[in-house]
Amino acid sequence: MRHRILGRTGIRVSEIGMGGLFVSSHGSDRAEGIRAVRRGLELGINYVDTAPSYRDSEEVMGQALDGVTQPYILSTKLGGRPRPFDPRDPDQLRRSVETSLELLKRDAVDILMIHEPDRPGQYDWFTDWERFHGPVCELLEALKSEGVIRYTGLGGTTAYTLPAIMATGAYDVVLTAFNYSLLWQEAVHAVLPEAVKQDMGIVVGSPLQQGALSACFTEQVERGAPWLSPPRREQFRRLYALVEELDMSLPELAIRWVLSNPTVSTVLSGSRSVEEVEQNVGYVASGPLPKAVLDRVREIADLVPFRPFEEPFGLPFTRAYRGPGMAR
């Protein structure tokens, strides 16, 4: 497993990290998720990401990591707990952290991120949106001084509000999701440049665009999916032709594409099954993509440089369509 530096933290993290969004479930699926996390650690993954709003992910991660002796970096987030959640209430914020530590079976975590600080409709984090300041900023500083956290971070999905918050210089790591993948590359305009300017560690989430790049949905692209704009539909056609030509799976192309950017510190892998983790680790072992392939991807991406306004946030190839622009 190769490692990269996580920005100004100086931490060496595995090129692929363990994403906790879909590890949470119940029964035999939960047991498989625990096995997947432990298998990832065995294969050299040393970065683990979770959050209170990922259903019971923190609890499952706590069980999976219990008794693990090898070093790893653990990142969780603020947001979504207790309910109703008031991000401007200092007591609620601290209780959220205390609950995370209890579920994770830890006295401290390496990184604590503000979850979606760039979406006021989701969590209205700041009392001062000009300076991006509020009680959460004061709490993060207090937790650092108490030794409860080592570094602070931002976990966001927007291409332009997020960089403005990053520009305050108050955060060590950024997790950007849904805007840096094969066909969605808005992060190249401001998120990644600002991260480099601030010497922040860059974590890329959802390299498979929450399933839209997990397989070739040829039938739907050709004869269904009315929410696809004509240029986006043509993008998918050309992308599917490229992976067929390369004799490479779409997930492999997607993950290796992200890691072909040397400024990225780590890309998060799904952790629903041992098979998924082993496959993704294998993709990373193959290294960055050749320049000729990167150029082909660039040509395809340029067909739709920005997300169409009416496009569902999570493309529902495998989920029910809920209307234009709807995330879920």
CSV table of C-alpha atoms in Angstrom, one decimal:
chain,number,residue,atom,x,y,z
A,1,MET,CA,0.0,0.0,0.0
A,2,ARG,CA,1.4,3.4,-1.0
A,3,HIS,CA,1.0,6.4,1.2
A,4,ARG,CA,0.6,10.1,0.7
A,5,ILE,CA,1.0,13.1,3.0
A,6,LEU,CA,-2.3,14.5,4.4
A,7,GLY,CA,-1.5,18.2,3.8
A,8,ARG,CA,-0.1,20.2,6.7
A,9,THR,CA,-0.9,17.5,9.2
A,10,GLY,CA,2.2,15.6,8.0
A,11,ILE,CA,0.3,12.3,8.5
A,12,ARG,CA,1.1,9.6,6.0
A,13,VAL,CA,-2.2,8.1,4.9
A,14,SER,CA,-2.9,5.1,2.6
A,15,GLU,CA,-3.9,6.1,-0.9
A,16,ILE,CA,-7.3,4.5,-0.3
A,17,GLY,CA,-9.3,5.1,2.8
A,18,MET,CA,-12.2,3.3,4.5
A,19,GLY,CA,-15.4,5.1,3.9
A,20,GLY,CA,-18.1,4.6,6.5
A,21,LEU,CA,-21.2,5.9,4.7
A,22,PHE,CA,-22.6,2.4,3.8
A,23,VAL,CA,-20.9,0.2,6.4
A,24,SER,CA,-23.9,0.7,8.6
A,25,SER,CA,-26.7,-1.9,8.5
A,26,HIS,CA,-28.0,-4.8,10.6
A,27,GLY,CA,-27.7,-8.5,11.1
A,28,SER,CA,-25.5,-10.5,8.7
A,29,ASP,CA,-24.8,-7.3,6.7
A,30,ARG,CA,-23.4,-5.6,9.7
A,31,ALA,CA,-21.2,-8.5,10.4
A,32,GLU,CA,-19.9,-8.4,6.8
A,33,GLY,CA,-19.3,-4.7,7.2
A,34,ILE,CA,-17.2,-5.3,10.3
A,35,ARG,CA,-15.2,-8.0,8.4
A,36,ALA,CA,-14.7,-5.6,5.5
A,37,VAL,CA,-13.3,-2.9,7.7
A,38,ARG,CA,-10.9,-5.3,9.4
A,39,ARG,CA,-9.9,-6.7,6.0
A,40,GLY,CA,-9.1,-3.3,4.8
A,41,LEU,CA,-6.8,-2.7,7.7
A,42,GLU,CA,-5.1,-6.0,7.1
A,43,LEU,CA,-4.5,-4.9,3.5
A,44,GLY,CA,-2.8,-1.6,4.6
A,45,ILE,CA,-5.6,0.9,4.8
A,46,ASN,CA,-4.9,3.3,7.6
A,47,TYR,CA,-7.5,6.1,7.1
A,48,VAL,CA,-11.1,5.5,8.4
A,49,ASP,CA,-13.9,8.0,7.9
A,50,THR,CA,-17.3,8.0,9.5
A,51,ALA,CA,-20.0,10.4,10.7
A,52,PRO,CA,-23.0,10.6,13.1
A,53,SER,CA,-25.4,11.1,10.1
A,54,TYR,CA,-24.3,7.9,8.4
A,55,ARG,CA,-27.0,6.0,10.2
A,56,ASP,CA,-25.2,3.6,12.7
A,57,SER,CA,-21.8,3.9,11.1
A,58,GLU,CA,-20.0,5.1,14.2
A,59,GLU,CA,-21.3,2.2,16.2
A,60,VAL,CA,-20.3,-0.3,13.5
A,61,MET,CA,-16.9,1.3,13.2
A,62,GLY,CA,-16.4,1.2,16.9
A,63,GLN,CA,-17.1,-2.5,16.9
A,64,ALA,CA,-14.9,-3.2,13.9
A,65,LEU,CA,-11.9,-1.2,15.4
A,66,ASP,CA,-12.3,-2.5,18.9
A,67,GLY,CA,-9.1,-4.4,19.8
A,68,VAL,CA,-7.2,-3.3,16.6
A,69,THR,CA,-3.6,-2.7,17.6
A,70,GLN,CA,-2.1,-1.5,14.3
A,71,PRO,CA,-2.0,2.3,13.9
A,72,TYR,CA,-4.8,4.0,11.9
A,73,ILE,CA,-6.2,7.6,11.5
A,74,LEU,CA,-9.8,8.0,12.5
A,75,SER,CA,-12.0,10.9,11.3
A,76,THR,CA,-15.6,11.6,12.2
A,77,LYS,CA,-17.8,14.6,12.0
A,78,LEU,CA,-20.2,17.0,13.7
A,79,GLY,CA,-23.8,17.2,12.6
A,80,GLY,CA,-27.1,15.5,12.8
A,81,ARG,CA,-27.1,14.6,16.5
A,82,PRO,CA,-28.9,15.1,18.9
A,83,ARG,CA,-32.2,15.6,17.1
A,84,PRO,CA,-33.5,18.1,16.6
A,85,PHE,CA,-30.0,19.3,16.0
A,86,ASP,CA,-29.0,23.0,16.6
A,87,PRO,CA,-25.5,23.6,15.3
A,88,ARG,CA,-25.4,26.9,17.2
A,89,ASP,CA,-25.9,25.3,20.6
A,90,PRO,CA,-22.5,24.7,22.3
A,91,ASP,CA,-23.9,22.1,24.6
A,92,GLN,CA,-25.5,20.1,21.8
A,93,LEU,CA,-22.2,20.3,19.8
A,94,ARG,CA,-20.2,18.9,22.7
A,95,ARG,CA,-22.7,16.2,23.4
A,96,SER,CA,-22.5,15.2,19.8
A,97,VAL,CA,-18.7,14.7,20.2
A,98,GLU,CA,-19.1,12.8,23.4
A,99,THR,CA,-21.6,10.4,21.9
A,100,SER,CA,-19.3,9.9,18.9
A,101,LEU,CA,-16.4,9.0,21.2
A,102,GLU,CA,-18.7,6.6,23.2
A,103,LEU,CA,-19.8,4.8,20.0
A,104,LEU,CA,-16.3,4.6,18.6
A,105,LYS,CA,-14.9,3.4,21.9
A,106,ARG,CA,-12.3,6.1,21.9
A,107,ASP,CA,-11.1,8.9,24.2
A,108,ALA,CA,-10.1,11.0,21.2
A,109,VAL,CA,-10.2,11.1,17.4
A,110,ASP,CA,-7.5,12.2,15.0
A,111,ILE,CA,-9.7,14.5,12.8
A,112,LEU,CA,-13.1,16.1,13.6
A,113,MET,CA,-14.9,17.7,10.6
A,114,ILE,CA,-17.8,20.0,10.3
A,115,HIS,CA,-20.3,18.1,8.2
A,116,GLU,CA,-21.6,20.1,5.2
A,117,PRO,CA,-20.8,23.6,6.4
A,118,ASP,CA,-21.4,24.7,2.9
A,119,ARG,CA,-25.1,23.9,2.8
A,120,PRO,CA,-27.1,26.3,5.2
A,121,GLY,CA,-30.3,24.5,4.4
A,122,GLN,CA,-28.8,21.3,5.9
A,123,TYR,CA,-27.0,22.7,9.0
A,124,ASP,CA,-26.9,26.4,9.7
A,125,TRP,CA,-23.4,26.2,11.3
A,126,PHE,CA,-22.3,29.8,11.4
A,127,THR,CA,-23.7,32.9,13.3
A,128,ASP,CA,-21.4,35.1,11.1
A,129,TRP,CA,-21.6,33.9,7.5
A,130,GLU,CA,-19.2,36.7,6.4
A,131,ARG,CA,-16.4,35.3,8.5
A,132,PHE,CA,-17.8,31.8,8.6
A,133,HIS,CA,-17.6,31.8,12.4
A,134,GLY,CA,-19.8,30.4,15.1
A,135,PRO,CA,-19.9,28.3,18.3
A,136,VAL,CA,-18.6,25.3,16.3
A,137,CYS,CA,-15.3,27.1,15.6
A,138,GLU,CA,-14.8,27.8,19.3
A,139,LEU,CA,-15.6,24.2,20.2
A,140,LEU,CA,-13.1,22.8,17.7
A,141,GLU,CA,-10.4,25.0,19.3
A,142,ALA,CA,-11.4,23.9,22.8
A,143,LEU,CA,-11.3,20.2,21.8
A,144,LYS,CA,-7.9,20.7,20.3
A,145,SER,CA,-6.6,22.2,23.5
A,146,GLU,CA,-8.1,19.4,25.6
A,147,GLY,CA,-6.5,16.7,23.4
A,148,VAL,CA,-9.8,15.3,22.3
A,149,ILE,CA,-9.0,16.0,18.6
A,150,ARG,CA,-5.7,16.5,16.8
A,151,TYR,CA,-6.9,18.2,13.6
A,152,THR,CA,-10.0,19.9,12.2
A,153,GLY,CA,-11.7,19.5,8.8
A,154,LEU,CA,-14.5,20.3,6.5
A,155,GLY,CA,-16.7,17.7,4.8
A,156,GLY,CA,-18.7,19.3,2.0
A,157,THR,CA,-20.2,18.9,-1.5
A,158,THR,CA,-20.4,22.4,-3.0
A,159,ALA,CA,-17.8,23.7,-5.5
A,160,TYR,CA,-17.7,27.3,-4.5
A,161,THR,CA,-19.1,27.9,-1.0
A,162,LEU,CA,-16.8,25.3,0.5
A,163,PRO,CA,-13.6,26.9,-0.8
A,164,ALA,CA,-14.6,30.2,0.8
A,165,ILE,CA,-14.8,28.5,4.2
A,166,MET,CA,-11.5,26.8,3.5
A,167,ALA,CA,-9.9,30.2,2.8
A,168,THR,CA,-10.3,31.1,6.4
A,169,GLY,CA,-7.2,29.0,7.0
A,170,ALA,CA,-8.8,27.4,10.1
A,171,TYR,CA,-8.9,23.8,8.9
A,172,ASP,CA,-6.4,21.1,8.2
A,173,VAL,CA,-8.3,18.7,6.0
A,174,VAL,CA,-11.1,18.9,3.5
A,175,LEU,CA,-13.3,16.0,2.4
A,176,THR,CA,-14.9,16.9,-1.0
A,177,ALA,CA,-17.6,14.6,-2.3
A,178,PHE,CA,-19.8,14.4,-5.4
A,179,ASN,CA,-17.7,17.0,-7.3
A,180,TYR,CA,-14.5,15.2,-8.2
A,181,SER,CA,-15.0,12.1,-10.3
A,182,LEU,CA,-14.9,11.0,-13.9
A,183,LEU,CA,-17.8,13.1,-15.1
A,184,TRP,CA,-18.3,15.5,-12.2
A,185,GLN,CA,-15.2,17.7,-11.9
A,186,GLU,CA,-16.4,21.0,-10.5
A,187,ALA,CA,-13.9,20.8,-7.6
A,188,VAL,CA,-11.0,21.5,-10.0
A,189,HIS,CA,-12.0,25.2,-10.3
A,190,ALA,CA,-11.8,26.2,-6.6
A,191,VAL,CA,-11.9,23.4,-4.1
A,192,LEU,CA,-8.7,21.7,-5.0
A,193,PRO,CA,-6.7,24.9,-5.7
A,194,GLU,CA,-7.8,26.4,-2.4
A,195,ALA,CA,-6.8,23.2,-0.6
A,196,VAL,CA,-3.3,23.4,-2.2
A,197,LYS,CA,-3.1,27.1,-1.3
A,198,GLN,CA,-3.9,26.3,2.4
A,199,ASP,CA,-1.8,23.1,2.4
A,200,MET,CA,-4.9,21.1,3.5
A,201,GLY,CA,-5.1,17.4,3.2
A,202,ILE,CA,-7.5,16.4,0.4
A,203,VAL,CA,-9.9,13.4,0.9
A,204,VAL,CA,-12.1,12.5,-2.0
A,205,GLY,CA,-15.4,10.9,-1.2
A,206,SER,CA,-17.8,9.1,-3.5
A,207,PRO,CA,-15.4,8.4,-6.5
A,208,LEU,CA,-18.2,6.2,-7.9
A,209,GLN,CA,-20.7,9.1,-7.5
A,210,GLN,CA,-22.8,7.0,-5.1
A,211,GLY,CA,-23.3,4.2,-7.5
A,212,ALA,CA,-23.6,6.1,-10.8
A,213,LEU,CA,-20.1,5.0,-11.8
A,214,SER,CA,-20.3,1.5,-10.2
A,215,ALA,CA,-21.3,-0.3,-13.4
A,216,CYS,CA,-22.3,0.4,-17.0
A,217,PHE,CA,-26.0,1.0,-17.0
A,218,THR,CA,-26.2,0.7,-20.8
A,219,GLU,CA,-29.8,-0.1,-21.1
A,220,GLN,CA,-30.9,2.9,-19.1
A,221,VAL,CA,-28.6,5.2,-20.8
A,222,GLU,CA,-29.8,4.1,-24.2
A,223,ARG,CA,-33.5,3.6,-23.6
A,224,GLY,CA,-34.4,5.1,-20.2
A,225,ALA,CA,-33.4,7.6,-17.5
A,226,PRO,CA,-35.4,10.6,-18.8
A,227,TRP,CA,-33.6,12.8,-16.3
A,228,LEU,CA,-30.4,12.5,-18.3
A,229,SER,CA,-29.6,15.6,-20.5
A,230,PRO,CA,-28.5,14.8,-24.1
A,231,PRO,CA,-24.9,15.8,-23.4
A,232,ARG,CA,-24.8,13.8,-20.2
A,233,ARG,CA,-26.2,10.8,-22.1
A,234,GLU,CA,-23.5,11.1,-24.7
A,235,GLN,CA,-20.9,11.3,-22.0
A,236,PHE,CA,-22.0,8.0,-20.6
A,237,ARG,CA,-21.9,6.4,-24.0
A,238,ARG,CA,-18.4,7.5,-24.6
A,239,LEU,CA,-17.3,6.6,-21.1
A,240,TYR,CA,-18.7,3.0,-21.5
A,241,ALA,CA,-16.9,2.8,-24.9
A,242,LEU,CA,-13.7,3.8,-23.2
A,243,VAL,CA,-13.8,1.1,-20.5
A,244,GLU,CA,-14.7,-1.5,-23.1
A,245,GLU,CA,-11.7,-0.4,-25.2
A,246,LEU,CA,-9.4,-0.4,-22.1
A,247,ASP,CA,-10.8,-3.8,-20.9
A,248,MET,CA,-11.1,-2.2,-17.5
A,249,SER,CA,-14.0,-2.0,-15.1
A,250,LEU,CA,-15.7,1.4,-14.6
A,251,PRO,CA,-15.0,1.4,-10.8
A,252,GLU,CA,-11.3,0.8,-11.5
A,253,LEU,CA,-11.1,3.6,-14.0
A,254,ALA,CA,-12.9,5.9,-11.5
A,255,ILE,CA,-10.7,5.2,-8.5
A,256,ARG,CA,-7.5,5.3,-10.4
A,257,TRP,CA,-8.5,8.5,-12.1
A,258,VAL,CA,-8.9,10.3,-8.8
A,259,LEU,CA,-5.5,9.0,-7.6
A,260,SER,CA,-3.8,10.1,-10.8
A,261,ASN,CA,-4.0,13.6,-9.3
A,262,PRO,CA,-0.9,13.9,-6.9
A,263,THR,CA,-2.6,16.6,-4.8
A,264,VAL,CA,-5.2,14.1,-3.6
A,265,SER,CA,-4.2,12.5,-0.3
A,266,THR,CA,-6.6,9.6,-0.2
A,267,VAL,CA,-9.8,8.4,-1.9
A,268,LEU,CA,-12.5,6.7,0.2
A,269,SER,CA,-13.5,3.1,-0.6
A,270,GLY,CA,-16.9,1.5,0.1
A,271,SER,CA,-16.8,-0.9,2.9
A,272,ARG,CA,-20.0,-3.0,2.6
A,273,SER,CA,-18.2,-6.2,1.9
A,274,VAL,CA,-14.8,-7.9,2.0
A,275,GLU,CA,-15.0,-8.4,-1.8
A,276,GLU,CA,-15.6,-4.7,-2.4
A,277,VAL,CA,-12.6,-3.7,-0.2
A,278,GLU,CA,-10.3,-6.3,-1.8
A,279,GLN,CA,-11.3,-5.1,-5.3
A,280,ASN,CA,-10.7,-1.5,-4.5
A,281,VAL,CA,-7.4,-2.1,-2.9
A,282,GLY,CA,-6.4,-4.0,-6.1
A,283,TYR,CA,-7.4,-1.1,-8.3
A,284,VAL,CA,-5.2,1.2,-6.3
A,285,ALA,CA,-2.2,-1.2,-6.5
A,286,SER,CA,-2.3,-0.8,-10.3
A,287,GLY,CA,-1.2,2.9,-9.9
A,288,PRO,CA,-2.2,6.1,-11.7
A,289,LEU,CA,-3.6,6.0,-15.2
A,290,PRO,CA,-1.4,6.7,-18.3
A,291,LYS,CA,-1.5,10.2,-19.7
A,292,ALA,CA,-3.3,9.1,-22.9
A,293,VAL,CA,-6.2,7.7,-20.8
A,294,LEU,CA,-6.3,10.8,-18.7
A,295,ASP,CA,-6.6,12.9,-21.9
A,296,ARG,CA,-9.5,10.7,-23.1
A,297,VAL,CA,-11.3,11.2,-19.8
A,298,ARG,CA,-10.7,14.9,-20.0
A,299,GLU,CA,-12.3,15.0,-23.5
A,300,ILE,CA,-15.4,13.2,-22.2
A,301,ALA,CA,-15.7,15.3,-19.1
A,302,ASP,CA,-15.5,18.5,-21.2
A,303,LEU,CA,-18.8,17.5,-22.8
A,304,VAL,CA,-20.6,18.6,-19.6
A,305,PRO,CA,-18.3,20.8,-17.6
A,306,PHE,CA,-20.9,21.7,-15.0
A,307,ARG,CA,-23.8,19.7,-13.5
A,308,PRO,CA,-27.1,20.4,-15.3
A,309,PHE,CA,-29.5,22.2,-13.0
A,310,GLU,CA,-32.3,19.6,-13.3
A,311,GLU,CA,-30.1,16.6,-12.8
A,312,PRO,CA,-30.8,14.5,-9.7
A,313,PHE,CA,-28.0,14.9,-7.2
A,314,GLY,CA,-27.6,11.2,-6.9
A,315,LEU,CA,-28.3,9.7,-10.3
A,316,PRO,CA,-31.0,7.1,-9.7
A,317,PHE,CA,-29.8,4.3,-11.9
A,318,THR,CA,-30.5,2.0,-9.0
A,319,ARG,CA,-32.9,4.1,-7.1
A,320,ALA,CA,-36.4,5.5,-7.6
A,321,TYR,CA,-36.4,8.9,-9.4
A,322,ARG,CA,-37.8,11.6,-7.0
A,323,GLY,CA,-37.8,14.6,-9.3
A,324,PRO,CA,-35.4,17.2,-10.9
A,325,GLY,CA,-32.5,18.1,-8.6
A,326,MET,CA,-33.6,15.8,-5.8
A,327,ALA,CA,-30.8,14.2,-3.9
A,328,ARG,CA,-32.6,11.1,-2.8
